[in-house]
């Protein structure tokens, strides 16, 4: 498994990250363990979790922690990331939110925490200082941002540099064949360079739309009931040429989609979810795939979805 440096954090991560966005709640425990085992055997050591559940009860974190231990992961051999949602701010501080997550996960610290965009009334400077406090406490090694626009990242960097505090080392951003703008934007590139931060690409399969599975009647998945929604039109349309190219190359469409994301600017890792161990194998095949393809195939892949991209 290819390993890449996560910005200025000093942390190396696997090129693919196993996410758990409301995944383990939807599948049997045995299959969840099989997914984790497949990821570990493939060399993936970057795990992404977050607090989800009705009323912020954190059911997803409880499940993650239980599965993490049952799967036999060694804590010191894995990079674990989570989210800081600010959902209950200001009644709940960043430290209290982190403490709650750690307690539910059964962990002593996080390697990386992605801060969601600050809610109204919370200044970027306060977010930088709060994360610096978490790092100083020893409960967090490094922090990043989740879907922040470029100007907020730039502001965070200015505050961090002025006050000699840790700057965000990573930005988790949507990046796929049909959603390239947030990463390819020159302002974002400049902000990430100033921060010395890497991209962790998410939604690279457009919530399954690029897999081609929704072309079959009765297909199940996260957007199965939303296929008529215009927001999925571009990805569903791109699934056909992507599938055709994948068939000619003898790989799965998902493999190609993740290969594209892995080659993106400043991308250190691509986070994905899996409900079957076979999906892990398909996605792992993306690592280094573009290096093995002919230039014409790479160029054809780059054009998939481009006319529909913003």
mmCIF file with all atom_site columns, C-alpha atoms in Angstrom, residues 104-246:
data_model
loop_
_atom_site.group_PDB
_atom_site.id
_atom_site.type_symbol
_atom_site.label_atom_id
_atom_site.label_alt_id
_atom_site.label_comp_id
_atom_site.label_asym_id
_atom_site.label_entity_id
_atom_site.label_seq_id
_atom_site.pdbx_PDB_ins_code
_atom_site.Cartn_x
_atom_site.Cartn_y
_atom_site.Cartn_z
_atom_site.occupancy
_atom_site.B_iso_or_equiv
_atom_site.pdbx_formal_charge
_atom_site.auth_seq_id
_atom_site.auth_comp_id
_atom_site.auth_asym_id
_atom_site.auth_atom_id
_atom_site.pdbx_PDB_model_num
ATOM 1   C CA . UNK A 1 104 ? -17.556 6.262  23.051  1.00 0.00 ? 104 UNK A CA 1
ATOM 2   C CA . UNK A 1 105 ? -14.753 4.961  20.828  1.00 0.00 ? 105 UNK A CA 1
ATOM 3   C CA . UNK A 1 106 ? -12.793 3.632  23.800  1.00 0.00 ? 106 UNK A CA 1
ATOM 4   C CA . UNK A 1 107 ? -9.620  5.479  22.748  1.00 0.00 ? 107 UNK A CA 1
ATOM 5   C CA . UNK A 1 108 ? -7.186  7.714  24.616  1.00 0.00 ? 108 UNK A CA 1
ATOM 6   C CA . UNK A 1 109 ? -6.398  10.034 21.709  1.00 0.00 ? 109 UNK A CA 1
ATOM 7   C CA . UNK A 1 110 ? -7.079  10.787 18.056  1.00 0.00 ? 110 UNK A CA 1
ATOM 8   C CA . UNK A 1 111 ? -4.416  11.164 15.398  1.00 0.00 ? 111 UNK A CA 1
ATOM 9   C CA . UNK A 1 112 ? -6.453  13.569 13.293  1.00 0.00 ? 112 UNK A CA 1
ATOM 10  C CA . UNK A 1 113 ? -9.627  15.557 13.761  1.00 0.00 ? 113 UNK A CA 1
ATOM 11  C CA . UNK A 1 114 ? -11.450 17.343 10.953  1.00 0.00 ? 114 UNK A CA 1
ATOM 12  C CA . UNK A 1 115 ? -13.194 20.509 12.090  1.00 0.00 ? 115 UNK A CA 1
ATOM 13  C CA . UNK A 1 116 ? -16.525 21.192 10.378  1.00 0.00 ? 116 UNK A CA 1
ATOM 14  C CA . UNK A 1 117 ? -17.077 24.780 9.186   1.00 0.00 ? 117 UNK A CA 1
ATOM 15  C CA . UNK A 1 118 ? -17.507 27.020 12.242  1.00 0.00 ? 118 UNK A CA 1
ATOM 16  C CA . UNK A 1 119 ? -21.125 27.807 13.114  1.00 0.00 ? 119 UNK A CA 1
ATOM 17  C CA . UNK A 1 120 ? -22.403 31.366 13.190  1.00 0.00 ? 120 UNK A CA 1
ATOM 18  C CA . UNK A 1 121 ? -20.810 33.262 16.032  1.00 0.00 ? 121 UNK A CA 1
ATOM 19  C CA . UNK A 1 122 ? -17.680 31.114 16.215  1.00 0.00 ? 122 UNK A CA 1
ATOM 20  C CA . UNK A 1 123 ? -14.650 32.895 14.781  1.00 0.00 ? 123 UNK A CA 1
ATOM 21  C CA . UNK A 1 124 ? -12.021 31.036 12.777  1.00 0.00 ? 124 UNK A CA 1
ATOM 22  C CA . UNK A 1 125 ? -9.411  32.255 15.263  1.00 0.00 ? 125 UNK A CA 1
ATOM 23  C CA . UNK A 1 126 ? -11.343 30.545 18.068  1.00 0.00 ? 126 UNK A CA 1
ATOM 24  C CA . UNK A 1 127 ? -11.356 27.288 16.092  1.00 0.00 ? 127 UNK A CA 1
ATOM 25  C CA . UNK A 1 128 ? -7.583  27.471 15.608  1.00 0.00 ? 128 UNK A CA 1
ATOM 26  C CA . UNK A 1 129 ? -7.037  28.129 19.318  1.00 0.00 ? 129 UNK A CA 1
ATOM 27  C CA . UNK A 1 130 ? -9.423  25.358 20.361  1.00 0.00 ? 130 UNK A CA 1
ATOM 28  C CA . UNK A 1 131 ? -7.595  22.833 18.206  1.00 0.00 ? 131 UNK A CA 1
ATOM 29  C CA . UNK A 1 132 ? -4.263  24.012 19.555  1.00 0.00 ? 132 UNK A CA 1
ATOM 30  C CA . UNK A 1 133 ? -5.613  23.324 23.049  1.00 0.00 ? 133 UNK A CA 1
ATOM 31  C CA . UNK A 1 134 ? -6.692  19.814 22.034  1.00 0.00 ? 134 UNK A CA 1
ATOM 32  C CA . UNK A 1 135 ? -3.238  19.088 20.638  1.00 0.00 ? 135 UNK A CA 1
ATOM 33  C CA . UNK A 1 136 ? -1.523  20.514 23.739  1.00 0.00 ? 136 UNK A CA 1
ATOM 34  C CA . UNK A 1 137 ? -3.682  18.235 25.913  1.00 0.00 ? 137 UNK A CA 1
ATOM 35  C CA . UNK A 1 138 ? -2.229  15.145 24.249  1.00 0.00 ? 138 UNK A CA 1
ATOM 36  C CA . UNK A 1 139 ? -5.668  13.951 23.160  1.00 0.00 ? 139 UNK A CA 1
ATOM 37  C CA . UNK A 1 140 ? -5.072  14.958 19.522  1.00 0.00 ? 140 UNK A CA 1
ATOM 38  C CA . UNK A 1 141 ? -2.012  14.816 17.290  1.00 0.00 ? 141 UNK A CA 1
ATOM 39  C CA . UNK A 1 142 ? -3.081  17.035 14.390  1.00 0.00 ? 142 UNK A CA 1
ATOM 40  C CA . UNK A 1 143 ? -6.122  18.811 13.032  1.00 0.00 ? 143 UNK A CA 1
ATOM 41  C CA . UNK A 1 144 ? -7.682  19.432 9.659   1.00 0.00 ? 144 UNK A CA 1
ATOM 42  C CA . UNK A 1 145 ? -10.812 20.903 8.140   1.00 0.00 ? 145 UNK A CA 1
ATOM 43  C CA . UNK A 1 146 ? -13.931 19.388 6.641   1.00 0.00 ? 146 UNK A CA 1
ATOM 44  C CA . UNK A 1 147 ? -15.333 21.031 3.497   1.00 0.00 ? 147 UNK A CA 1
ATOM 45  C CA . UNK A 1 148 ? -14.050 24.499 4.359   1.00 0.00 ? 148 UNK A CA 1
ATOM 46  C CA . UNK A 1 149 ? -13.914 27.060 1.543   1.00 0.00 ? 149 UNK A CA 1
ATOM 47  C CA . UNK A 1 150 ? -10.491 28.356 0.566   1.00 0.00 ? 150 UNK A CA 1
ATOM 48  C CA . UNK A 1 151 ? -10.847 31.764 2.230   1.00 0.00 ? 151 UNK A CA 1
ATOM 49  C CA . UNK A 1 152 ? -11.547 30.210 5.650   1.00 0.00 ? 152 UNK A CA 1
ATOM 50  C CA . UNK A 1 153 ? -8.535  27.904 5.342   1.00 0.00 ? 153 UNK A CA 1
ATOM 51  C CA . UNK A 1 154 ? -6.399  30.915 4.412   1.00 0.00 ? 154 UNK A CA 1
ATOM 52  C CA . UNK A 1 155 ? -7.711  32.786 7.461   1.00 0.00 ? 155 UNK A CA 1
ATOM 53  C CA . UNK A 1 156 ? -6.932  29.829 9.732   1.00 0.00 ? 156 UNK A CA 1
ATOM 54  C CA . UNK A 1 157 ? -3.383  29.745 8.399   1.00 0.00 ? 157 UNK A CA 1
ATOM 55  C CA . UNK A 1 158 ? -2.911  33.467 9.037   1.00 0.00 ? 158 UNK A CA 1
ATOM 56  C CA . UNK A 1 159 ? -4.090  33.091 12.636  1.00 0.00 ? 159 UNK A CA 1
ATOM 57  C CA . UNK A 1 160 ? -1.947  30.009 13.217  1.00 0.00 ? 160 UNK A CA 1
ATOM 58  C CA . UNK A 1 161 ? 1.180   31.671 11.851  1.00 0.00 ? 161 UNK A CA 1
ATOM 59  C CA . UNK A 1 162 ? 0.601   34.903 13.775  1.00 0.00 ? 162 UNK A CA 1
ATOM 60  C CA . UNK A 1 163 ? 0.016   33.103 17.073  1.00 0.00 ? 163 UNK A CA 1
ATOM 61  C CA . UNK A 1 164 ? 2.503   30.283 16.472  1.00 0.00 ? 164 UNK A CA 1
ATOM 62  C CA . UNK A 1 165 ? -0.171  27.626 16.731  1.00 0.00 ? 165 UNK A CA 1
ATOM 63  C CA . UNK A 1 166 ? -0.652  24.434 14.680  1.00 0.00 ? 166 UNK A CA 1
ATOM 64  C CA . UNK A 1 167 ? -2.235  25.087 11.281  1.00 0.00 ? 167 UNK A CA 1
ATOM 65  C CA . UNK A 1 168 ? -4.597  22.586 9.640   1.00 0.00 ? 168 UNK A CA 1
ATOM 66  C CA . UNK A 1 169 ? -2.556  19.817 8.032   1.00 0.00 ? 169 UNK A CA 1
ATOM 67  C CA . UNK A 1 170 ? -5.376  18.270 5.992   1.00 0.00 ? 170 UNK A CA 1
ATOM 68  C CA . UNK A 1 171 ? -8.594  19.202 4.243   1.00 0.00 ? 171 UNK A CA 1
ATOM 69  C CA . UNK A 1 172 ? -11.233 16.571 3.635   1.00 0.00 ? 172 UNK A CA 1
ATOM 70  C CA . UNK A 1 173 ? -12.921 17.720 0.429   1.00 0.00 ? 173 UNK A CA 1
ATOM 71  C CA . UNK A 1 174 ? -15.236 16.150 -2.095  1.00 0.00 ? 174 UNK A CA 1
ATOM 72  C CA . UNK A 1 175 ? -13.285 15.177 -5.180  1.00 0.00 ? 175 UNK A CA 1
ATOM 73  C CA . UNK A 1 176 ? -14.437 12.947 -8.017  1.00 0.00 ? 176 UNK A CA 1
ATOM 74  C CA . UNK A 1 177 ? -14.678 12.776 -11.793 1.00 0.00 ? 177 UNK A CA 1
ATOM 75  C CA . UNK A 1 178 ? -17.861 14.857 -11.593 1.00 0.00 ? 178 UNK A CA 1
ATOM 76  C CA . UNK A 1 179 ? -16.978 17.105 -8.656  1.00 0.00 ? 179 UNK A CA 1
ATOM 77  C CA . UNK A 1 180 ? -13.529 18.590 -9.105  1.00 0.00 ? 180 UNK A CA 1
ATOM 78  C CA . UNK A 1 181 ? -13.944 22.282 -8.373  1.00 0.00 ? 181 UNK A CA 1
ATOM 79  C CA . UNK A 1 182 ? -13.227 22.351 -4.635  1.00 0.00 ? 182 UNK A CA 1
ATOM 80  C CA . UNK A 1 183 ? -9.788  20.763 -5.089  1.00 0.00 ? 183 UNK A CA 1
ATOM 81  C CA . UNK A 1 184 ? -8.849  22.149 -8.518  1.00 0.00 ? 184 UNK A CA 1
ATOM 82  C CA . UNK A 1 185 ? -9.746  25.737 -7.584  1.00 0.00 ? 185 UNK A CA 1
ATOM 83  C CA . UNK A 1 186 ? -6.610  27.970 -7.685  1.00 0.00 ? 186 UNK A CA 1
ATOM 84  C CA . UNK A 1 187 ? -7.631  29.711 -4.451  1.00 0.00 ? 187 UNK A CA 1
ATOM 85  C CA . UNK A 1 188 ? -7.877  26.340 -2.709  1.00 0.00 ? 188 UNK A CA 1
ATOM 86  C CA . UNK A 1 189 ? -4.497  25.293 -4.059  1.00 0.00 ? 189 UNK A CA 1
ATOM 87  C CA . UNK A 1 190 ? -2.961  28.495 -2.715  1.00 0.00 ? 190 UNK A CA 1
ATOM 88  C CA . UNK A 1 191 ? -4.586  28.097 0.707   1.00 0.00 ? 191 UNK A CA 1
ATOM 89  C CA . UNK A 1 192 ? -3.449  24.470 1.010   1.00 0.00 ? 192 UNK A CA 1
ATOM 90  C CA . UNK A 1 193 ? 0.083   25.389 -0.032  1.00 0.00 ? 193 UNK A CA 1
ATOM 91  C CA . UNK A 1 194 ? 0.204   28.159 2.580   1.00 0.00 ? 194 UNK A CA 1
ATOM 92  C CA . UNK A 1 195 ? -0.950  25.679 5.222   1.00 0.00 ? 195 UNK A CA 1
ATOM 93  C CA . UNK A 1 196 ? 1.308   22.889 3.954   1.00 0.00 ? 196 UNK A CA 1
ATOM 94  C CA . UNK A 1 197 ? -1.859  20.790 4.054   1.00 0.00 ? 197 UNK A CA 1
ATOM 95  C CA . UNK A 1 198 ? -2.883  17.697 2.110   1.00 0.00 ? 198 UNK A CA 1
ATOM 96  C CA . UNK A 1 199 ? -6.240  16.769 0.633   1.00 0.00 ? 199 UNK A CA 1
ATOM 97  C CA . UNK A 1 200 ? -8.145  13.740 1.853   1.00 0.00 ? 200 UNK A CA 1
ATOM 98  C CA . UNK A 1 201 ? -10.595 13.170 -0.981  1.00 0.00 ? 201 UNK A CA 1
ATOM 99  C CA . UNK A 1 202 ? -14.148 12.086 -0.171  1.00 0.00 ? 202 UNK A CA 1
ATOM 100 C CA . UNK A 1 203 ? -17.251 11.126 -2.171  1.00 0.00 ? 203 UNK A CA 1
ATOM 101 C CA . UNK A 1 204 ? -14.987 9.978  -5.011  1.00 0.00 ? 204 UNK A CA 1
ATOM 102 C CA . UNK A 1 205 ? -17.609 7.487  -6.163  1.00 0.00 ? 205 UNK A CA 1
ATOM 103 C CA . UNK A 1 206 ? -20.350 10.141 -5.906  1.00 0.00 ? 206 UNK A CA 1
ATOM 104 C CA . UNK A 1 207 ? -22.167 8.067  -3.276  1.00 0.00 ? 207 UNK A CA 1
ATOM 105 C CA . UNK A 1 208 ? -22.099 5.036  -5.553  1.00 0.00 ? 208 UNK A CA 1
ATOM 106 C CA . UNK A 1 209 ? -23.479 6.775  -8.648  1.00 0.00 ? 209 UNK A CA 1
ATOM 107 C CA . UNK A 1 210 ? -20.224 6.307  -10.584 1.00 0.00 ? 210 UNK A CA 1
ATOM 108 C CA . UNK A 1 211 ? -20.204 2.570  -9.907  1.00 0.00 ? 211 UNK A CA 1
ATOM 109 C CA . UNK A 1 212 ? -22.896 2.012  -12.532 1.00 0.00 ? 212 UNK A CA 1
ATOM 110 C CA . UNK A 1 213 ? -24.977 -0.085 -10.156 1.00 0.00 ? 213 UNK A CA 1
ATOM 111 C CA . UNK A 1 214 ? -27.974 2.235  -10.398 1.00 0.00 ? 214 UNK A CA 1
ATOM 112 C CA . UNK A 1 215 ? -28.439 1.385  -14.062 1.00 0.00 ? 215 UNK A CA 1
ATOM 113 C CA . UNK A 1 216 ? -30.019 -1.894 -12.932 1.00 0.00 ? 216 UNK A CA 1
ATOM 114 C CA . UNK A 1 217 ? -33.643 -1.895 -11.845 1.00 0.00 ? 217 UNK A CA 1
ATOM 115 C CA . UNK A 1 218 ? -34.113 -2.276 -8.114  1.00 0.00 ? 218 UNK A CA 1
ATOM 116 C CA . UNK A 1 219 ? -30.527 -1.395 -7.236  1.00 0.00 ? 219 UNK A CA 1
ATOM 117 C CA . UNK A 1 220 ? -29.988 -0.623 -3.559  1.00 0.00 ? 220 UNK A CA 1
ATOM 118 C CA . UNK A 1 221 ? -27.797 2.077  -2.120  1.00 0.00 ? 221 UNK A CA 1
ATOM 119 C CA . UNK A 1 222 ? -27.695 5.449  -0.404  1.00 0.00 ? 222 UNK A CA 1
ATOM 120 C CA . UNK A 1 223 ? -29.207 7.372  -3.306  1.00 0.00 ? 223 UNK A CA 1
ATOM 121 C CA . UNK A 1 224 ? -31.506 4.641  -4.639  1.00 0.00 ? 224 UNK A CA 1
ATOM 122 C CA . UNK A 1 225 ? -34.562 6.682  -3.719  1.00 0.00 ? 225 UNK A CA 1
ATOM 123 C CA . UNK A 1 226 ? -33.145 9.924  -5.140  1.00 0.00 ? 226 UNK A CA 1
ATOM 124 C CA . UNK A 1 227 ? -32.171 8.970  -8.684  1.00 0.00 ? 227 UNK A CA 1
ATOM 125 C CA . UNK A 1 228 ? -34.519 11.551 -10.201 1.00 0.00 ? 228 UNK A CA 1
ATOM 126 C CA . UNK A 1 229 ? -32.886 14.327 -8.186  1.00 0.00 ? 229 UNK A CA 1
ATOM 127 C CA . UNK A 1 230 ? -30.956 16.662 -10.544 1.00 0.00 ? 230 UNK A CA 1
ATOM 128 C CA . UNK A 1 231 ? -27.957 16.677 -8.209  1.00 0.00 ? 231 UNK A CA 1
ATOM 129 C CA . UNK A 1 232 ? -27.138 13.113 -9.287  1.00 0.00 ? 232 UNK A CA 1
ATOM 130 C CA . UNK A 1 233 ? -27.684 13.625 -13.025 1.00 0.00 ? 233 UNK A CA 1
ATOM 131 C CA . UNK A 1 234 ? -24.046 14.294 -13.835 1.00 0.00 ? 234 UNK A CA 1
ATOM 132 C CA . UNK A 1 235 ? -22.700 11.303 -11.939 1.00 0.00 ? 235 UNK A CA 1
ATOM 133 C CA . UNK A 1 236 ? -25.331 8.932  -13.307 1.00 0.00 ? 236 UNK A CA 1
ATOM 134 C CA . UNK A 1 237 ? -24.594 10.113 -16.842 1.00 0.00 ? 237 UNK A CA 1
ATOM 135 C CA . UNK A 1 238 ? -20.837 9.731  -16.333 1.00 0.00 ? 238 UNK A CA 1
ATOM 136 C CA . UNK A 1 239 ? -21.278 6.178  -15.061 1.00 0.00 ? 239 UNK A CA 1
ATOM 137 C CA . UNK A 1 240 ? -21.882 4.894  -18.615 1.00 0.00 ? 240 UNK A CA 1
ATOM 138 C CA . UNK A 1 241 ? -18.607 6.075  -20.249 1.00 0.00 ? 241 UNK A CA 1
ATOM 139 C CA . UNK A 1 242 ? -16.709 5.209  -17.078 1.00 0.00 ? 242 UNK A CA 1
ATOM 140 C CA . UNK A 1 243 ? -18.137 1.694  -17.150 1.00 0.00 ? 243 UNK A CA 1
ATOM 141 C CA . UNK A 1 244 ? -17.268 1.298  -20.824 1.00 0.00 ? 244 UNK A CA 1
ATOM 142 C CA . UNK A 1 245 ? -13.671 2.358  -20.223 1.00 0.00 ? 245 UNK A CA 1
ATOM 143 C CA . UNK A 1 246 ? -13.403 0.104  -17.183 1.00 0.00 ? 246 UNK A CA 1
#
